[in-house]
């Protein structure tokens, strides 16, 4: 859709004859509740809201007055000041929005979808995880409810494909290093809710797989500080810590992250978001991990944290030595932070896990492989405890850790002093998309 051409112009590039009056199209962008949205099939209404918000956020990021979005002439005038790439991006967003209204189905960008399928087998991974999220009750009608009471739609397959396509050069090295395993994390959901979900998942798994060795009376043990850790006026846990210092961690509460994301709903790289701005789909985090066999993108589950001397470097362009066990949490956090300022580092673009990430990874790993993640006391001693260095408990100066204990037949969410050193303690990192 060209911003400077009527939407009824028969010279449209796709040859469609149907169109929608531009006034209705633009008014639908601003309407929080509208007959346009309600006219769509129910399964596409969440996509309508997500795409509508993308357009609003794009306008905000580029200084286009919100009211201009409902006035075609004013929007054309405001958009005339954009750079050509930004103008093309806005035109694409509006064309996708119009297509959804006219055709009653999402617009498909075949180039991006093909790229994501070839390099990440995205549809298979996405569909499988959506199915799991629905089965365990996290995802209802394609949305989750956050700790703030708001509903957050799950990112669409198309959104993720576009993000991967637009970042393809940036992520080329990470793909070569084996970061192809998708993980969708409902970050906005409360930790209490996710812990209960994990408990019920384990009990259901035991029922369906009687030989699975599980303590059915307490399938999940958690340190007491996890209860209500991410809610309230003074949450006990923070995310994205810059250090494990009680008073200078510079981490953010979950509510602060959700509020920051709300102003930067899923933002393509072409928008040119300023350094430090929040990106992503509100309420969700999209990760790429290494699968169980990093050389095989089809392999199920997640790669273990190898013990010292057991890891194998991955990648031809910039070989990445694995993060082996044997360091303390402070050392792992420092290593990833240094990599953020060094584009040539084999660990660039990587970040540590949070308890929310680990819970979802654990369920998906067991779902796909039939084996618990981070089975630290397995007979071959090939797995480790996982420091969750993407989060921090300031009051107790504790770093979350997680593992599967075959001794007591439980999943464990605990905490550890960030200076503790152990030969079977390590960290797993991911690339946030």
mmCIF file of N, CA and C in Angstrom, residues 342-403:
data_model
loop_
_atom_site.group_PDB
_atom_site.id
_atom_site.type_symbol
_atom_site.label_atom_id
_atom_site.label_comp_id
_atom_site.label_asym_id
_atom_site.label_seq_id
_atom_site.Cartn_x
_atom_site.Cartn_y
_atom_site.Cartn_z
ATOM 1 N N UNK A 342 31.937 -6.246 22.442
ATOM 2 C CA UNK A 342 32.942 -6.782 21.521
ATOM 3 C C UNK A 342 32.247 -7.616 20.445
ATOM 4 N N UNK A 343 31.960 -7.017 19.284
ATOM 5 C CA UNK A 343 31.249 -7.753 18.229
ATOM 6 C C UNK A 343 31.996 -8.973 17.717
ATOM 7 N N UNK A 344 33.306 -9.036 17.987
ATOM 8 C CA UNK A 344 34.090 -10.179 17.528
ATOM 9 C C UNK A 344 34.125 -11.318 18.547
ATOM 10 N N UNK A 345 33.558 -11.080 19.724
ATOM 11 C CA UNK A 345 33.537 -12.131 20.737
ATOM 12 C C UNK A 345 32.647 -13.282 20.290
ATOM 13 N N UNK A 346 33.035 -14.514 20.536
ATOM 14 C CA UNK A 346 32.170 -15.642 20.178
ATOM 15 C C UNK A 346 30.890 -15.683 21.001
ATOM 16 N N UNK A 347 30.812 -14.881 22.066
ATOM 17 C CA UNK A 347 29.620 -14.866 22.918
ATOM 18 C C UNK A 347 28.772 -13.605 22.717
ATOM 19 N N UNK A 348 29.002 -12.873 21.638
ATOM 20 C CA UNK A 348 28.243 -11.646 21.401
ATOM 21 C C UNK A 348 26.756 -11.966 21.263
ATOM 22 N N UNK A 349 25.922 -11.019 21.693
ATOM 23 C CA UNK A 349 24.455 -11.106 21.613
ATOM 24 C C UNK A 349 23.847 -12.134 22.572
ATOM 25 N N UNK A 350 24.633 -12.677 23.478
ATOM 26 C CA UNK A 350 24.098 -13.699 24.380
ATOM 27 C C UNK A 350 23.760 -13.114 25.747
ATOM 28 N N UNK A 351 22.781 -13.725 26.389
ATOM 29 C CA UNK A 351 22.398 -13.306 27.738
ATOM 30 C C UNK A 351 22.010 -14.539 28.550
ATOM 31 N N UNK A 352 22.026 -14.380 29.889
ATOM 32 C CA UNK A 352 21.723 -15.497 30.770
ATOM 33 C C UNK A 352 20.232 -15.747 30.924
ATOM 34 N N UNK A 353 19.900 -16.881 31.505
ATOM 35 C CA UNK A 353 18.508 -17.293 31.661
ATOM 36 C C UNK A 353 17.888 -16.695 32.931
ATOM 37 N N UNK A 354 16.556 -16.642 32.920
ATOM 38 C CA UNK A 354 15.765 -16.278 34.087
ATOM 39 C C UNK A 354 15.012 -17.520 34.564
ATOM 40 N N UNK A 355 14.424 -17.480 35.760
ATOM 41 C CA UNK A 355 13.603 -18.627 36.186
ATOM 42 C C UNK A 355 12.469 -18.922 35.213
ATOM 43 N N UNK A 356 11.870 -17.869 34.636
ATOM 44 C CA UNK A 356 10.792 -18.080 33.660
ATOM 45 C C UNK A 356 11.309 -18.849 32.442
ATOM 46 N N UNK A 357 12.500 -18.462 31.967
ATOM 47 C CA UNK A 357 13.100 -19.159 30.821
ATOM 48 C C UNK A 357 13.320 -20.631 31.146
ATOM 49 N N UNK A 358 13.880 -20.882 32.343
ATOM 50 C CA UNK A 358 14.240 -22.260 32.685
ATOM 51 C C UNK A 358 13.002 -23.135 32.831
ATOM 52 N N UNK A 359 11.950 -22.610 33.419
ATOM 53 C CA UNK A 359 10.723 -23.397 33.576
ATOM 54 C C UNK A 359 10.186 -23.815 32.209
ATOM 55 N N UNK A 360 10.147 -22.877 31.271
ATOM 56 C CA UNK A 360 9.646 -23.212 29.938
ATOM 57 C C UNK A 360 10.596 -24.171 29.214
ATOM 58 N N UNK A 361 11.899 -23.949 29.362
ATOM 59 C CA UNK A 361 12.867 -24.844 28.721
ATOM 60 C C UNK A 361 12.779 -26.250 29.305
ATOM 61 N N UNK A 362 12.603 -26.343 30.613
ATOM 62 C CA UNK A 362 12.505 -27.655 31.256
ATOM 63 C C UNK A 362 11.304 -28.426 30.716
ATOM 64 N N UNK A 363 10.150 -27.765 30.663
ATOM 65 C CA UNK A 363 8.948 -28.452 30.179
ATOM 66 C C UNK A 363 9.110 -28.873 28.729
ATOM 67 N N UNK A 364 9.647 -27.983 27.893
ATOM 68 C CA UNK A 364 9.801 -28.319 26.473
ATOM 69 C C UNK A 364 10.816 -29.445 26.294
ATOM 70 N N UNK A 365 11.897 -29.406 27.069
ATOM 71 C CA UNK A 365 12.928 -30.444 26.960
ATOM 72 C C UNK A 365 12.363 -31.818 27.332
ATOM 73 N N UNK A 366 11.612 -31.884 28.423
ATOM 74 C CA UNK A 366 11.018 -33.156 28.832
ATOM 75 C C UNK A 366 9.961 -33.599 27.829
ATOM 76 N N UNK A 367 9.197 -32.648 27.330
ATOM 77 C CA UNK A 367 8.143 -32.906 26.345
ATOM 78 C C UNK A 367 8.729 -33.510 25.070
ATOM 79 N N UNK A 368 9.903 -33.011 24.656
ATOM 80 C CA UNK A 368 10.495 -33.443 23.393
ATOM 81 C C UNK A 368 11.404 -34.657 23.529
ATOM 82 N N UNK A 369 12.117 -34.777 24.653
ATOM 83 C CA UNK A 369 13.144 -35.817 24.767
ATOM 84 C C UNK A 369 12.791 -36.923 25.748
ATOM 85 N N UNK A 370 11.836 -36.667 26.642
ATOM 86 C CA UNK A 370 11.523 -37.639 27.681
ATOM 87 C C UNK A 370 12.545 -37.657 28.800
ATOM 88 N N UNK A 371 13.437 -36.656 28.825
ATOM 89 C CA UNK A 371 14.471 -36.587 29.849
ATOM 90 C C UNK A 371 14.446 -35.219 30.523
ATOM 91 N N UNK A 372 14.721 -35.157 31.830
ATOM 92 C CA UNK A 372 14.758 -33.859 32.521
ATOM 93 C C UNK A 372 15.960 -33.035 32.080
ATOM 94 N N UNK A 373 15.781 -31.729 32.054
ATOM 95 C CA UNK A 373 16.865 -30.809 31.738
ATOM 96 C C UNK A 373 17.756 -30.615 32.968
ATOM 97 N N UNK A 374 19.056 -30.475 32.735
ATOM 98 C CA UNK A 374 20.023 -30.234 33.813
ATOM 99 C C UNK A 374 19.948 -31.300 34.900
ATOM 100 N N UNK A 375 20.007 -32.544 34.456
ATOM 101 C CA UNK A 375 20.013 -33.720 35.338
ATOM 102 C C UNK A 375 21.425 -33.870 35.885
ATOM 103 N N UNK A 376 21.732 -33.060 36.886
ATOM 104 C CA UNK A 376 23.116 -32.840 37.308
ATOM 105 C C UNK A 376 23.797 -34.099 37.832
ATOM 106 N N UNK A 377 23.019 -35.042 38.377
ATOM 107 C CA UNK A 377 23.631 -36.242 38.932
ATOM 108 C C UNK A 377 23.396 -37.463 38.042
ATOM 109 N N UNK A 378 23.322 -37.234 36.736
ATOM 110 C CA UNK A 378 23.154 -38.376 35.841
ATOM 111 C C UNK A 378 24.413 -39.233 35.872
ATOM 112 N N UNK A 379 24.297 -40.511 35.554
ATOM 113 C CA UNK A 379 25.432 -41.446 35.719
ATOM 114 C C UNK A 379 26.688 -41.066 34.947
ATOM 115 N N UNK A 380 26.533 -40.327 33.852
ATOM 116 C CA UNK A 380 27.702 -40.005 33.028
ATOM 117 C C UNK A 380 28.363 -38.682 33.420
ATOM 118 N N UNK A 381 27.779 -37.965 34.396
ATOM 119 C CA UNK A 381 28.330 -36.678 34.835
ATOM 120 C C UNK A 381 28.560 -35.716 33.675
ATOM 121 N N UNK A 382 27.563 -35.630 32.811
ATOM 122 C CA UNK A 382 27.695 -34.779 31.624
ATOM 123 C C UNK A 382 26.800 -33.542 31.686
ATOM 124 N N UNK A 383 26.117 -33.315 32.799
ATOM 125 C CA UNK A 383 25.262 -32.137 32.934
ATOM 126 C C UNK A 383 25.614 -31.393 34.218
ATOM 127 N N UNK A 384 25.050 -30.190 34.372
ATOM 128 C CA UNK A 384 25.460 -29.316 35.468
ATOM 129 C C UNK A 384 24.273 -28.563 36.059
ATOM 130 N N UNK A 385 24.489 -27.982 37.224
ATOM 131 C CA UNK A 385 23.548 -27.011 37.769
ATOM 132 C C UNK A 385 23.537 -25.803 36.839
ATOM 133 N N UNK A 386 22.399 -25.123 36.762
ATOM 134 C CA UNK A 386 22.302 -23.961 35.877
ATOM 135 C C UNK A 386 22.120 -22.679 36.676
ATOM 136 N N UNK A 387 23.149 -21.819 36.670
ATOM 137 C CA UNK A 387 22.993 -20.479 37.217
ATOM 138 C C UNK A 387 22.037 -19.705 36.301
ATOM 139 N N UNK A 388 21.033 -19.068 36.867
ATOM 140 C CA UNK A 388 20.099 -18.260 36.084
ATOM 141 C C UNK A 388 20.521 -16.799 36.230
ATOM 142 N N UNK A 389 21.591 -16.441 35.521
ATOM 143 C CA UNK A 389 22.227 -15.142 35.737
ATOM 144 C C UNK A 389 21.468 -13.984 35.097
ATOM 145 N N UNK A 390 20.334 -14.268 34.480
ATOM 146 C CA UNK A 390 19.488 -13.201 33.961
ATOM 147 C C UNK A 390 18.581 -12.623 35.026
ATOM 148 N N UNK A 391 18.734 -13.071 36.280
ATOM 149 C CA UNK A 391 17.911 -12.569 37.380
ATOM 150 C C UNK A 391 18.750 -12.518 38.654
ATOM 151 N N UNK A 392 18.207 -11.850 39.691
ATOM 152 C CA UNK A 392 18.984 -11.640 40.914
ATOM 153 C C UNK A 392 18.040 -11.321 42.072
ATOM 154 N N UNK A 393 18.348 -11.873 43.251
ATOM 155 C CA UNK A 393 17.631 -11.544 44.484
ATOM 156 C C UNK A 393 18.509 -10.581 45.294
ATOM 157 N N UNK A 394 18.312 -9.267 45.188
ATOM 158 C CA UNK A 394 19.210 -8.311 45.849
ATOM 159 C C UNK A 394 19.252 -8.435 47.367
ATOM 160 N N UNK A 395 18.082 -8.611 47.995
ATOM 161 C CA UNK A 395 18.059 -8.575 49.459
ATOM 162 C C UNK A 395 18.906 -9.680 50.078
ATOM 163 N N UNK A 396 18.962 -10.831 49.422
ATOM 164 C CA UNK A 396 19.746 -11.949 49.953
ATOM 165 C C UNK A 396 21.058 -12.141 49.191
ATOM 166 N N UNK A 397 21.300 -11.231 48.212
ATOM 167 C CA UNK A 397 22.485 -11.340 47.355
ATOM 168 C C UNK A 397 22.587 -12.758 46.811
ATOM 169 N N UNK A 398 21.499 -13.210 46.202
ATOM 170 C CA UNK A 398 21.445 -14.566 45.685
ATOM 171 C C UNK A 398 21.123 -14.609 44.205
ATOM 172 N N UNK A 399 21.762 -15.521 43.494
ATOM 173 C CA UNK A 399 21.488 -15.761 42.085
ATOM 174 C C UNK A 399 20.612 -17.011 41.973
ATOM 175 N N UNK A 400 19.505 -16.955 41.246
ATOM 176 C CA UNK A 400 18.690 -18.161 41.081
ATOM 177 C C UNK A 400 19.495 -19.265 40.405
ATOM 178 N N UNK A 401 19.238 -20.501 40.818
ATOM 179 C CA UNK A 401 19.804 -21.636 40.100
ATOM 180 C C UNK A 401 18.730 -22.706 39.983
ATOM 181 N N UNK A 402 18.920 -23.618 39.051
ATOM 182 C CA UNK A 402 17.901 -24.631 38.789
ATOM 183 C C UNK A 402 18.555 -25.907 38.290
ATOM 184 N N UNK A 403 17.893 -27.044 38.587
ATOM 185 C CA UNK A 403 18.392 -28.345 38.128
ATOM 186 C C UNK A 403 17.336 -29.400 38.424
#
